[in-house]
């Protein structure tokens, strides 16, 4: 796995990796002490400082069980060439396997559908450059070649990739547009969740009201940083959690099974051609259904 430090990063290596990966700090220390982590090509200590432009390579032991192709999982491929594939991920689908869950993921589906995937992220996460939460739908790009993976990873680290989302929020925003600039880190009371916390990593989310609905707002977002659960955490922080969010909000709403958050569009530079590309994913049916219900309540 290769990571490119973002411009505002300046923190301990083990802390940085705990935020950027699913590994614990103790496991990261084991990897570092075992020479399986490189910082700019050299073996660092776990307490080394990560700075702008640093390149981090992680080489964990290969898992006993690797991801296996599964042709029975549906996957909506919006675009494909020799370097990349662009996917419209459905709600309810986990992106990649993890210990305890090696099946029924997007990676399993892609291994069955695509001829190749980048090997940089290892046997469990081939081709995965960025992720969407299990219950977040929408557009994402995967790398079919290592050169594409490196290019896309750098673009994400340098914040030149444009990620736009839409969501239904509980309640009504006071301001029709604005910016949320609040640091995000692990929730000290539940390490599986994130929260706005002092000393967290800087997280910036721009938002704009698209439509007032009955007891809810339909809102567009652009994230300028890529923190875990960023929009969901920031929405909760301003008092308007994403509708249907079972971790940060009130849970199921009008038959939803997870948050009404959709990755609407993604803009990036093609790793091989240099062409700027934008892909837009249509709203899933459950999202459209909730909008129809809320509009009907308002008589629209």
PDB file of C-alpha atoms in Angstrom:
ATOM      1  CA  UNK A   1       0.000   0.000   0.000  1.00  0.00           C
ATOM      2  CA  UNK A   2       1.380   3.407  -0.953  1.00  0.00           C
ATOM      3  CA  UNK A   3       0.214   6.662   0.637  1.00  0.00           C
ATOM      4  CA  UNK A   4       1.088  10.238  -0.256  1.00  0.00           C
ATOM      5  CA  UNK A   5       0.997  12.639   2.677  1.00  0.00           C
ATOM      6  CA  UNK A   6      -1.443  15.504   2.198  1.00  0.00           C
ATOM      7  CA  UNK A   7      -0.158  19.082   2.208  1.00  0.00           C
ATOM      8  CA  UNK A   8      -1.315  19.915   5.754  1.00  0.00           C
ATOM      9  CA  UNK A   9      -0.010  16.699   7.343  1.00  0.00           C
ATOM     10  CA  UNK A  10       2.602  17.049  10.063  1.00  0.00           C
ATOM     11  CA  UNK A  11       2.005  14.371  12.670  1.00  0.00           C
ATOM     12  CA  UNK A  12       3.400  11.154  14.109  1.00  0.00           C
ATOM     13  CA  UNK A  13       3.659   8.354  11.598  1.00  0.00           C
ATOM     14  CA  UNK A  14       1.724   5.846  13.710  1.00  0.00           C
ATOM     15  CA  UNK A  15      -1.066   8.362  14.365  1.00  0.00           C
ATOM     16  CA  UNK A  16      -1.268   9.254  10.678  1.00  0.00           C
ATOM     17  CA  UNK A  17      -1.467   5.614   9.594  1.00  0.00           C
ATOM     18  CA  UNK A  18      -4.087   4.817  12.244  1.00  0.00           C
ATOM     19  CA  UNK A  19      -6.253   7.546  10.713  1.00  0.00           C
ATOM     20  CA  UNK A  20      -5.604   6.616   7.085  1.00  0.00           C
ATOM     21  CA  UNK A  21      -5.893   2.834   7.392  1.00  0.00           C
ATOM     22  CA  UNK A  22      -7.929   0.304   9.322  1.00  0.00           C
ATOM     23  CA  UNK A  23      -4.890  -0.740  11.372  1.00  0.00           C
ATOM     24  CA  UNK A  24      -4.470  -0.017  15.082  1.00  0.00           C
ATOM     25  CA  UNK A  25      -1.473   1.926  16.342  1.00  0.00           C
ATOM     26  CA  UNK A  26      -0.131  -1.195  18.044  1.00  0.00           C
ATOM     27  CA  UNK A  27      -0.282  -3.162  14.767  1.00  0.00           C
ATOM     28  CA  UNK A  28       1.324  -0.255  12.912  1.00  0.00           C
ATOM     29  CA  UNK A  29       4.157  -0.295  15.447  1.00  0.00           C
ATOM     30  CA  UNK A  30       4.606  -4.025  14.801  1.00  0.00           C
ATOM     31  CA  UNK A  31       4.792  -3.383  11.061  1.00  0.00           C
ATOM     32  CA  UNK A  32       7.194  -0.479  11.541  1.00  0.00           C
ATOM     33  CA  UNK A  33       9.450  -2.374  13.945  1.00  0.00           C
ATOM     34  CA  UNK A  34       9.440  -5.282  11.502  1.00  0.00           C
ATOM     35  CA  UNK A  35      10.643  -3.117   8.634  1.00  0.00           C
ATOM     36  CA  UNK A  36       7.330  -3.322   6.772  1.00  0.00           C
ATOM     37  CA  UNK A  37       6.799   0.461   6.702  1.00  0.00           C
ATOM     38  CA  UNK A  38       8.986   2.804   4.665  1.00  0.00           C
ATOM     39  CA  UNK A  39       8.976   6.591   4.901  1.00  0.00           C
ATOM     40  CA  UNK A  40      10.485   8.104   1.757  1.00  0.00           C
ATOM     41  CA  UNK A  41      12.226   4.791   1.092  1.00  0.00           C
ATOM     42  CA  UNK A  42      13.771   4.487   4.544  1.00  0.00           C
ATOM     43  CA  UNK A  43      12.803   2.484   7.633  1.00  0.00           C
ATOM     44  CA  UNK A  44      11.437   4.934  10.234  1.00  0.00           C
ATOM     45  CA  UNK A  45      10.425   4.681  13.859  1.00  0.00           C
ATOM     46  CA  UNK A  46       6.716   4.668  14.705  1.00  0.00           C
ATOM     47  CA  UNK A  47       7.102   8.150  16.196  1.00  0.00           C
ATOM     48  CA  UNK A  48       8.649   9.681  13.080  1.00  0.00           C
ATOM     49  CA  UNK A  49       6.974  12.859  11.805  1.00  0.00           C
ATOM     50  CA  UNK A  50       5.013  12.850   8.544  1.00  0.00           C
ATOM     51  CA  UNK A  51       5.373  16.022   6.479  1.00  0.00           C
ATOM     52  CA  UNK A  52       4.078  17.454   3.230  1.00  0.00           C
ATOM     53  CA  UNK A  53       5.098  15.398   0.210  1.00  0.00           C
ATOM     54  CA  UNK A  54       6.224  12.329   2.147  1.00  0.00           C
ATOM     55  CA  UNK A  55       5.665   8.928   0.541  1.00  0.00           C
ATOM     56  CA  UNK A  56       4.753   6.031   2.832  1.00  0.00           C
ATOM     57  CA  UNK A  57       4.889   2.382   1.777  1.00  0.00           C
ATOM     58  CA  UNK A  58       3.176  -0.275   3.908  1.00  0.00           C
ATOM     59  CA  UNK A  59       3.851  -3.940   3.242  1.00  0.00           C
ATOM     60  CA  UNK A  60       1.749  -6.000   5.673  1.00  0.00           C
ATOM     61  CA  UNK A  61       2.008  -9.793   5.559  1.00  0.00           C
ATOM     62  CA  UNK A  62      -0.219 -11.264   2.883  1.00  0.00           C
ATOM     63  CA  UNK A  63      -3.552 -12.414   4.335  1.00  0.00           C
ATOM     64  CA  UNK A  64      -4.247 -16.094   4.514  1.00  0.00           C
ATOM     65  CA  UNK A  65      -7.440 -15.464   2.565  1.00  0.00           C
ATOM     66  CA  UNK A  66      -7.319 -13.123  -0.421  1.00  0.00           C
ATOM     67  CA  UNK A  67     -10.270 -11.571  -2.200  1.00  0.00           C
ATOM     68  CA  UNK A  68     -11.937 -13.991  -4.613  1.00  0.00           C
ATOM     69  CA  UNK A  69     -13.953 -13.194  -7.752  1.00  0.00           C
ATOM     70  CA  UNK A  70     -17.742 -13.313  -7.367  1.00  0.00           C
ATOM     71  CA  UNK A  71     -19.677 -12.959 -10.642  1.00  0.00           C
ATOM     72  CA  UNK A  72     -23.029 -12.955  -8.815  1.00  0.00           C
ATOM     73  CA  UNK A  73     -22.568  -9.487  -7.282  1.00  0.00           C
ATOM     74  CA  UNK A  74     -24.063  -6.830  -9.585  1.00  0.00           C
ATOM     75  CA  UNK A  75     -21.834  -3.875 -10.401  1.00  0.00           C
ATOM     76  CA  UNK A  76     -22.657  -0.838 -12.537  1.00  0.00           C
ATOM     77  CA  UNK A  77     -19.566   0.001 -14.597  1.00  0.00           C
ATOM     78  CA  UNK A  78     -20.004   3.496 -16.041  1.00  0.00           C
ATOM     79  CA  UNK A  79     -16.682   3.592 -17.922  1.00  0.00           C
ATOM     80  CA  UNK A  80     -13.713   1.308 -18.477  1.00  0.00           C
ATOM     81  CA  UNK A  81     -10.416   1.353 -20.356  1.00  0.00           C
ATOM     82  CA  UNK A  82      -7.010  -0.240 -19.844  1.00  0.00           C
ATOM     83  CA  UNK A  83      -6.100   1.956 -16.855  1.00  0.00           C
ATOM     84  CA  UNK A  84      -9.277   2.772 -14.934  1.00  0.00           C
ATOM     85  CA  UNK A  85     -12.871   1.806 -14.345  1.00  0.00           C
ATOM     86  CA  UNK A  86     -15.556   4.149 -13.018  1.00  0.00           C
ATOM     87  CA  UNK A  87     -18.259   2.538 -10.897  1.00  0.00           C
ATOM     88  CA  UNK A  88     -21.699   3.597  -9.712  1.00  0.00           C
ATOM     89  CA  UNK A  89     -21.624   1.774  -6.367  1.00  0.00           C
ATOM     90  CA  UNK A  90     -24.951   0.685  -4.932  1.00  0.00           C
ATOM     91  CA  UNK A  91     -25.965   1.384  -1.355  1.00  0.00           C
ATOM     92  CA  UNK A  92     -25.324  -1.532   1.007  1.00  0.00           C
ATOM     93  CA  UNK A  93     -22.177  -2.801  -0.721  1.00  0.00           C
ATOM     94  CA  UNK A  94     -18.884  -2.769   1.196  1.00  0.00           C
ATOM     95  CA  UNK A  95     -15.979  -1.646  -0.993  1.00  0.00           C
ATOM     96  CA  UNK A  96     -13.292  -4.166  -0.056  1.00  0.00           C
ATOM     97  CA  UNK A  97     -12.813  -7.297   2.055  1.00  0.00           C
ATOM     98  CA  UNK A  98     -11.496  -7.112   5.607  1.00  0.00           C
ATOM     99  CA  UNK A  99     -10.815  -9.691   8.311  1.00  0.00           C
ATOM    100  CA  UNK A 100     -14.128 -11.374   9.093  1.00  0.00           C
ATOM    101  CA  UNK A 101     -15.715 -10.262   5.817  1.00  0.00           C
ATOM    102  CA  UNK A 102     -13.926 -11.629   2.764  1.00  0.00           C
ATOM    103  CA  UNK A 103     -16.981 -11.942   0.513  1.00  0.00           C
ATOM    104  CA  UNK A 104     -19.843  -9.896  -0.941  1.00  0.00           C
ATOM    105  CA  UNK A 105     -17.805  -6.732  -1.594  1.00  0.00           C
ATOM    106  CA  UNK A 106     -17.205  -4.479  -4.583  1.00  0.00           C
ATOM    107  CA  UNK A 107     -13.687  -5.910  -4.958  1.00  0.00           C
ATOM    108  CA  UNK A 108     -15.092  -9.437  -5.257  1.00  0.00           C
ATOM    109  CA  UNK A 109     -17.406  -8.199  -8.004  1.00  0.00           C
ATOM    110  CA  UNK A 110     -14.658  -6.286  -9.832  1.00  0.00           C
ATOM    111  CA  UNK A 111     -12.298  -9.257  -9.807  1.00  0.00           C
ATOM    112  CA  UNK A 112     -14.961 -11.191 -11.706  1.00  0.00           C
ATOM    113  CA  UNK A 113     -15.773  -8.392 -14.156  1.00  0.00           C
ATOM    114  CA  UNK A 114     -12.475  -6.651 -14.945  1.00  0.00           C
ATOM    115  CA  UNK A 115      -9.449  -8.138 -16.607  1.00  0.00           C
ATOM    116  CA  UNK A 116      -6.975  -6.661 -14.142  1.00  0.00           C
ATOM    117  CA  UNK A 117      -6.682  -4.463 -11.048  1.00  0.00           C
ATOM    118  CA  UNK A 118      -3.759  -2.549  -9.578  1.00  0.00           C
ATOM    119  CA  UNK A 119      -1.805  -4.664  -7.088  1.00  0.00           C
ATOM    120  CA  UNK A 120      -0.445  -1.753  -5.045  1.00  0.00           C
ATOM    121  CA  UNK A 121      -2.943  -2.151  -2.199  1.00  0.00           C
ATOM    122  CA  UNK A 122      -2.392  -5.881  -1.831  1.00  0.00           C
ATOM    123  CA  UNK A 123      -4.567  -8.973  -2.051  1.00  0.00           C
ATOM    124  CA  UNK A 124      -7.577  -7.617  -0.176  1.00  0.00           C
ATOM    125  CA  UNK A 125      -7.866  -4.179  -1.799  1.00  0.00           C
ATOM    126  CA  UNK A 126      -6.695  -4.493  -5.412  1.00  0.00           C
ATOM    127  CA  UNK A 127      -7.470  -1.401  -7.453  1.00  0.00           C
ATOM    128  CA  UNK A 128      -8.967   0.588  -4.576  1.00  0.00           C
ATOM    129  CA  UNK A 129      -7.785   4.201  -4.622  1.00  0.00           C
ATOM    130  CA  UNK A 130     -10.558   5.733  -2.506  1.00  0.00           C
ATOM    131  CA  UNK A 131     -13.629   4.399  -0.767  1.00  0.00           C
ATOM    132  CA  UNK A 132     -17.280   5.075  -0.167  1.00  0.00           C
ATOM    133  CA  UNK A 133     -18.982   3.929   3.026  1.00  0.00           C
ATOM    134  CA  UNK A 134     -21.036   0.756   2.758  1.00  0.00           C
ATOM    135  CA  UNK A 135     -24.349   2.628   2.776  1.00  0.00           C
ATOM    136  CA  UNK A 136     -23.187   5.540   0.618  1.00  0.00           C
ATOM    137  CA  UNK A 137     -23.961   5.139  -3.064  1.00  0.00           C
ATOM    138  CA  UNK A 138     -22.458   6.770  -6.107  1.00  0.00           C
ATOM    139  CA  UNK A 139     -19.473   7.280  -8.352  1.00  0.00           C
ATOM    140  CA  UNK A 140     -15.961   6.075  -7.586  1.00  0.00           C
ATOM    141  CA  UNK A 141     -12.900   5.290  -9.683  1.00  0.00           C
ATOM    142  CA  UNK A 142     -10.752   2.162  -9.406  1.00  0.00           C
ATOM    143  CA  UNK A 143      -7.278   1.591 -10.836  1.00  0.00           C
ATOM    144  CA  UNK A 144      -6.650  -1.255 -13.266  1.00  0.00           C
ATOM    145  CA  UNK A 145      -2.913  -0.554 -13.547  1.00  0.00           C
ATOM    146  CA  UNK A 146      -0.247   0.428 -11.049  1.00  0.00           C
ATOM    147  CA  UNK A 147       0.580   3.618 -12.967  1.00  0.00           C
ATOM    148  CA  UNK A 148      -3.073   4.651 -12.786  1.00  0.00           C
ATOM    149  CA  UNK A 149      -3.144   3.898  -9.063  1.00  0.00           C
ATOM    150  CA  UNK A 150      -0.107   6.088  -8.376  1.00  0.00           C
ATOM    151  CA  UNK A 151      -1.455   8.950 -10.491  1.00  0.00           C
ATOM    152  CA  UNK A 152      -4.908   8.898  -8.896  1.00  0.00           C
ATOM    153  CA  UNK A 153      -3.456   8.613  -5.387  1.00  0.00           C
ATOM    154  CA  UNK A 154      -1.300  11.681  -5.993  1.00  0.00           C
ATOM    155  CA  UNK A 155      -4.258  13.647  -7.357  1.00  0.00           C
ATOM    156  CA  UNK A 156      -6.282  12.801  -4.264  1.00  0.00           C
ATOM    157  CA  UNK A 157      -3.402  13.720  -1.947  1.00  0.00           C
ATOM    158  CA  UNK A 158      -2.931  17.036  -3.763  1.00  0.00           C
ATOM    159  CA  UNK A 159      -6.697  17.716  -3.574  1.00  0.00           C
ATOM    160  CA  UNK A 160      -7.139  18.210  -7.302  1.00  0.00           C
ATOM    161  CA  UNK A 161      -9.851  15.538  -7.506  1.00  0.00           C
ATOM    162  CA  UNK A 162     -13.289  17.149  -7.240  1.00  0.00           C
ATOM    163  CA  UNK A 163     -15.792  15.107  -5.222  1.00  0.00           C
ATOM    164  CA  UNK A 164     -19.396  16.283  -5.101  1.00  0.00           C
ATOM    165  CA  UNK A 165     -22.169  14.667  -3.064  1.00  0.00           C
ATOM    166  CA  UNK A 166     -25.856  15.170  -2.381  1.00  0.00           C
ATOM    167  CA  UNK A 167     -27.703  14.263   0.807  1.00  0.00           C
ATOM    168  CA  UNK A 168     -30.989  14.657   2.595  1.00  0.00           C
ATOM    169  CA  UNK A 169     -30.477  16.179   6.045  1.00  0.00           C
ATOM    170  CA  UNK A 170     -32.729  16.206   9.086  1.00  0.00           C
ATOM    171  CA  UNK A 171     -34.154  19.659   9.860  1.00  0.00           C
ATOM    172  CA  UNK A 172     -33.413  22.964   8.134  1.00  0.00           C
ATOM    173  CA  UNK A 173     -30.077  24.719   7.717  1.00  0.00           C
ATOM    174  CA  UNK A 174     -29.803  28.244   9.094  1.00  0.00           C
ATOM    175  CA  UNK A 175     -27.578  29.334   6.231  1.00  0.00           C
ATOM    176  CA  UNK A 176     -28.259  28.281   2.647  1.00  0.00           C
ATOM    177  CA  UNK A 177     -24.572  27.804   1.944  1.00  0.00           C
ATOM    178  CA  UNK A 178     -21.339  27.754   3.874  1.00  0.00           C
ATOM    179  CA  UNK A 179     -18.176  25.952   4.858  1.00  0.00           C
ATOM    180  CA  UNK A 180     -17.625  23.558   7.755  1.00  0.00           C
ATOM    181  CA  UNK A 181     -13.988  23.628   8.871  1.00  0.00           C
ATOM    182  CA  UNK A 182     -13.784  21.329  11.874  1.00  0.00           C
ATOM    183  CA  UNK A 183     -11.108  18.703  12.724  1.00  0.00           C
ATOM    184  CA  UNK A 184     -12.080  15.029  12.599  1.00  0.00           C
ATOM    185  CA  UNK A 185     -10.532  12.140  14.518  1.00  0.00           C
ATOM    186  CA  UNK A 186     -11.489   8.867  16.162  1.00  0.00           C
ATOM    187  CA  UNK A 187     -14.369   9.144  18.604  1.00  0.00           C
ATOM    188  CA  UNK A 188     -12.715   8.623  22.018  1.00  0.00           C
ATOM    189  CA  UNK A 189     -15.827   6.781  23.235  1.00  0.00           C
ATOM    190  CA  UNK A 190     -16.097   4.482  20.207  1.00  0.00           C
ATOM    191  CA  UNK A 191     -13.024   3.904  18.035  1.00  0.00           C
ATOM    192  CA  UNK A 192     -15.172   2.553  15.195  1.00  0.00           C
ATOM    193  CA  UNK A 193     -16.727   5.997  14.760  1.00  0.00           C
ATOM    194  CA  UNK A 194     -15.351   9.421  13.952  1.00  0.00           C
ATOM    195  CA  UNK A 195     -16.131  12.776  15.562  1.00  0.00           C
ATOM    196  CA  UNK A 196     -15.168  16.435  15.560  1.00  0.00           C
ATOM    197  CA  UNK A 197     -12.434  16.422  18.202  1.00  0.00           C
ATOM    198  CA  UNK A 198      -9.679  18.785  19.375  1.00  0.00           C
ATOM    199  CA  UNK A 199      -6.419  17.740  17.788  1.00  0.00           C
ATOM    200  CA  UNK A 200      -8.159  15.890  14.961  1.00  0.00           C
ATOM    201  CA  UNK A 201      -7.091  16.229  11.345  1.00  0.00           C
ATOM    202  CA  UNK A 202      -8.342  19.270   9.498  1.00  0.00           C
ATOM    203  CA  UNK A 203     -11.525  18.563   7.546  1.00  0.00           C
ATOM    204  CA  UNK A 204     -13.245  21.027   5.196  1.00  0.00           C
ATOM    205  CA  UNK A 205     -16.713  20.581   3.708  1.00  0.00           C
ATOM    206  CA  UNK A 206     -18.569  23.111   1.560  1.00  0.00           C
ATOM    207  CA  UNK A 207     -22.352  22.875   1.369  1.00  0.00           C
ATOM    208  CA  UNK A 208     -25.188  24.498  -0.544  1.00  0.00           C
ATOM    209  CA  UNK A 209     -28.935  24.160  -0.072  1.00  0.00           C
ATOM    210  CA  UNK A 210     -30.618  22.652  -3.128  1.00  0.00           C
ATOM    211  CA  UNK A 211     -34.202  22.359  -1.908  1.00  0.00           C
ATOM    212  CA  UNK A 212     -36.277  22.878   1.233  1.00  0.00           C
ATOM    213  CA  UNK A 213     -38.407  19.833   2.017  1.00  0.00           C
ATOM    214  CA  UNK A 214     -40.880  18.831   4.714  1.00  0.00           C
ATOM    215  CA  UNK A 215     -38.753  18.716   7.868  1.00  0.00           C
ATOM    216  CA  UNK A 216     -35.616  18.127   5.812  1.00  0.00           C
ATOM    217  CA  UNK A 217     -33.193  19.809   3.433  1.00  0.00           C
ATOM    218  CA  UNK A 218     -31.794  18.471   0.163  1.00  0.00           C
ATOM    219  CA  UNK A 219     -28.167  19.627   0.152  1.00  0.00           C
ATOM    220  CA  UNK A 220     -25.160  19.522  -2.156  1.00  0.00           C
ATOM    221  CA  UNK A 221     -21.667  19.010  -0.736  1.00  0.00           C
ATOM    222  CA  UNK A 222     -18.110  19.307  -1.945  1.00  0.00           C
ATOM    223  CA  UNK A 223     -15.380  17.876   0.255  1.00  0.00           C
ATOM    224  CA  UNK A 224     -11.965  19.526   0.117  1.00  0.00           C
ATOM    225  CA  UNK A 225     -10.409  16.867   2.355  1.00  0.00           C
ATOM    226  CA  UNK A 226     -11.052  13.139   2.480  1.00  0.00           C
ATOM    227  CA  UNK A 227     -11.568  12.197   6.118  1.00  0.00           C
ATOM    228  CA  UNK A 228     -13.392   9.028   7.099  1.00  0.00           C
ATOM    229  CA  UNK A 229     -17.174   9.637   7.310  1.00  0.00           C
ATOM    230  CA  UNK A 230     -16.468  13.342   6.708  1.00  0.00           C
ATOM    231  CA  UNK A 231     -19.866  14.558   5.462  1.00  0.00           C
ATOM    232  CA  UNK A 232     -21.751  12.416   7.967  1.00  0.00           C
ATOM    233  CA  UNK A 233     -19.661  13.689  10.884  1.00  0.00           C
ATOM    234  CA  UNK A 234     -19.836  17.320   9.790  1.00  0.00           C
ATOM    235  CA  UNK A 235     -23.588  17.092   9.224  1.00  0.00           C
ATOM    236  CA  UNK A 236     -24.050  15.793  12.754  1.00  0.00           C
ATOM    237  CA  UNK A 237     -21.703  18.477  14.072  1.00  0.00           C
ATOM    238  CA  UNK A 238     -23.896  21.293  12.704  1.00  0.00           C
ATOM    239  CA  UNK A 239     -27.013  19.662  14.150  1.00  0.00           C
ATOM    240  CA  UNK A 240     -28.462  18.253  10.910  1.00  0.00           C
ATOM    241  CA  UNK A 241     -27.395  14.616  10.522  1.00  0.00           C
ATOM    242  CA  UNK A 242     -27.842  12.808   7.225  1.00  0.00           C
ATOM    243  CA  UNK A 243     -31.330  11.324   7.079  1.00  0.00           C
ATOM    244  CA  UNK A 244     -31.330   7.565   7.612  1.00  0.00           C
ATOM    245  CA  UNK A 245     -27.844   7.499   9.139  1.00  0.00           C
ATOM    246  CA  UNK A 246     -27.801   4.653  11.636  1.00  0.00           C
ATOM    247  CA  UNK A 247     -24.454   5.632  13.194  1.00  0.00           C
ATOM    248  CA  UNK A 248     -24.534   9.418  13.320  1.00  0.00           C
ATOM    249  CA  UNK A 249     -28.250  10.168  12.981  1.00  0.00           C
ATOM    250  CA  UNK A 250     -31.699   8.881  13.852  1.00  0.00           C
ATOM    251  CA  UNK A 251     -31.638   5.700  11.799  1.00  0.00           C
ATOM    252  CA  UNK A 252     -34.102   4.310   9.252  1.00  0.00           C
ATOM    253  CA  UNK A 253     -36.489   6.731   7.540  1.00  0.00           C
ATOM    254  CA  UNK A 254     -39.242   5.899   5.034  1.00  0.00           C
ATOM    255  CA  UNK A 255     -37.837   2.441   4.365  1.00  0.00           C
ATOM    256  CA  UNK A 256     -34.171   3.450   4.078  1.00  0.00           C
ATOM    257  CA  UNK A 257     -31.382   1.095   5.062  1.00  0.00           C
ATOM    258  CA  UNK A 258     -28.587   3.553   5.729  1.00  0.00           C
ATOM    259  CA  UNK A 259     -27.833   7.213   5.112  1.00  0.00           C
ATOM    260  CA  UNK A 260     -29.260   9.152   2.180  1.00  0.00           C
ATOM    261  CA  UNK A 261     -25.837  10.223   0.959  1.00  0.00           C
ATOM    262  CA  UNK A 262     -24.854   9.876  -2.688  1.00  0.00           C
ATOM    263  CA  UNK A 263     -21.533  10.561  -4.434  1.00  0.00           C
ATOM    264  CA  UNK A 264     -23.013  12.531  -7.315  1.00  0.00           C
ATOM    265  CA  UNK A 265     -19.956  13.383  -9.413  1.00  0.00           C
ATOM    266  CA  UNK A 266     -16.215  12.853  -9.599  1.00  0.00           C
ATOM    267  CA  UNK A 267     -13.717  14.895 -11.613  1.00  0.00           C
ATOM    268  CA  UNK A 268     -10.093  13.842 -12.127  1.00  0.00           C
ATOM    269  CA  UNK A 269      -7.326  13.772 -14.734  1.00  0.00           C
ATOM    270  CA  UNK A 270      -6.976  10.531 -16.671  1.00  0.00           C
ATOM    271  CA  UNK A 271      -3.662   8.905 -15.635  1.00  0.00           C
ATOM    272  CA  UNK A 272      -2.661   8.046 -19.207  1.00  0.00           C
ATOM    273  CA  UNK A 273      -4.193  10.697 -21.475  1.00  0.00           C
ATOM    274  CA  UNK A 274      -4.056  13.743 -19.187  1.00  0.00           C
ATOM    275  CA  UNK A 275      -7.664  14.557 -20.089  1.00  0.00           C
ATOM    276  CA  UNK A 276      -9.889  15.971 -17.343  1.00  0.00           C
ATOM    277  CA  UNK A 277     -12.899  13.690 -16.913  1.00  0.00           C
ATOM    278  CA  UNK A 278     -16.150  14.142 -15.015  1.00  0.00           C
ATOM    279  CA  UNK A 279     -18.566  11.312 -14.253  1.00  0.00           C
ATOM    280  CA  UNK A 280     -22.032  11.752 -12.764  1.00  0.00           C
ATOM    281  CA  UNK A 281     -24.052   8.976 -11.138  1.00  0.00           C
ATOM    282  CA  UNK A 282     -27.877   9.100 -11.098  1.00  0.00           C
ATOM    283  CA  UNK A 283     -29.684   9.000  -7.764  1.00  0.00           C
ATOM    284  CA  UNK A 284     -30.669   5.517  -6.561  1.00  0.00           C
ATOM    285  CA  UNK A 285     -34.368   4.678  -6.407  1.00  0.00           C
ATOM    286  CA  UNK A 286     -34.610   4.829  -2.591  1.00  0.00           C
ATOM    287  CA  UNK A 287     -33.192   8.362  -2.696  1.00  0.00           C
ATOM    288  CA  UNK A 288     -35.696   9.406  -5.367  1.00  0.00           C
ATOM    289  CA  UNK A 289     -38.512   7.755  -3.380  1.00  0.00           C
ATOM    290  CA  UNK A 290     -37.748   9.763  -0.233  1.00  0.00           C
ATOM    291  CA  UNK A 291     -37.563  13.000  -2.238  1.00  0.00           C
ATOM    292  CA  UNK A 292     -40.980  12.240  -3.768  1.00  0.00           C
ATOM    293  CA  UNK A 293     -42.489  11.545  -0.333  1.00  0.00           C
ATOM    294  CA  UNK A 294     -41.088  14.747   1.194  1.00  0.00           C
ATOM    295  CA  UNK A 295     -42.127  16.844  -1.798  1.00  0.00           C
ATOM    296  CA  UNK A 296     -45.637  15.404  -1.614  1.00  0.00           C
ATOM    297  CA  UNK A 297     -45.880  16.458   2.028  1.00  0.00           C
ATOM    298  CA  UNK A 298     -45.100  19.994   0.958  1.00  0.00           C
ATOM    299  CA  UNK A 299     -47.614  19.782  -1.896  1.00  0.00           C
ATOM    300  CA  UNK A 300     -44.933  20.079  -4.591  1.00  0.00           C
TER     301      UNK A 300
END
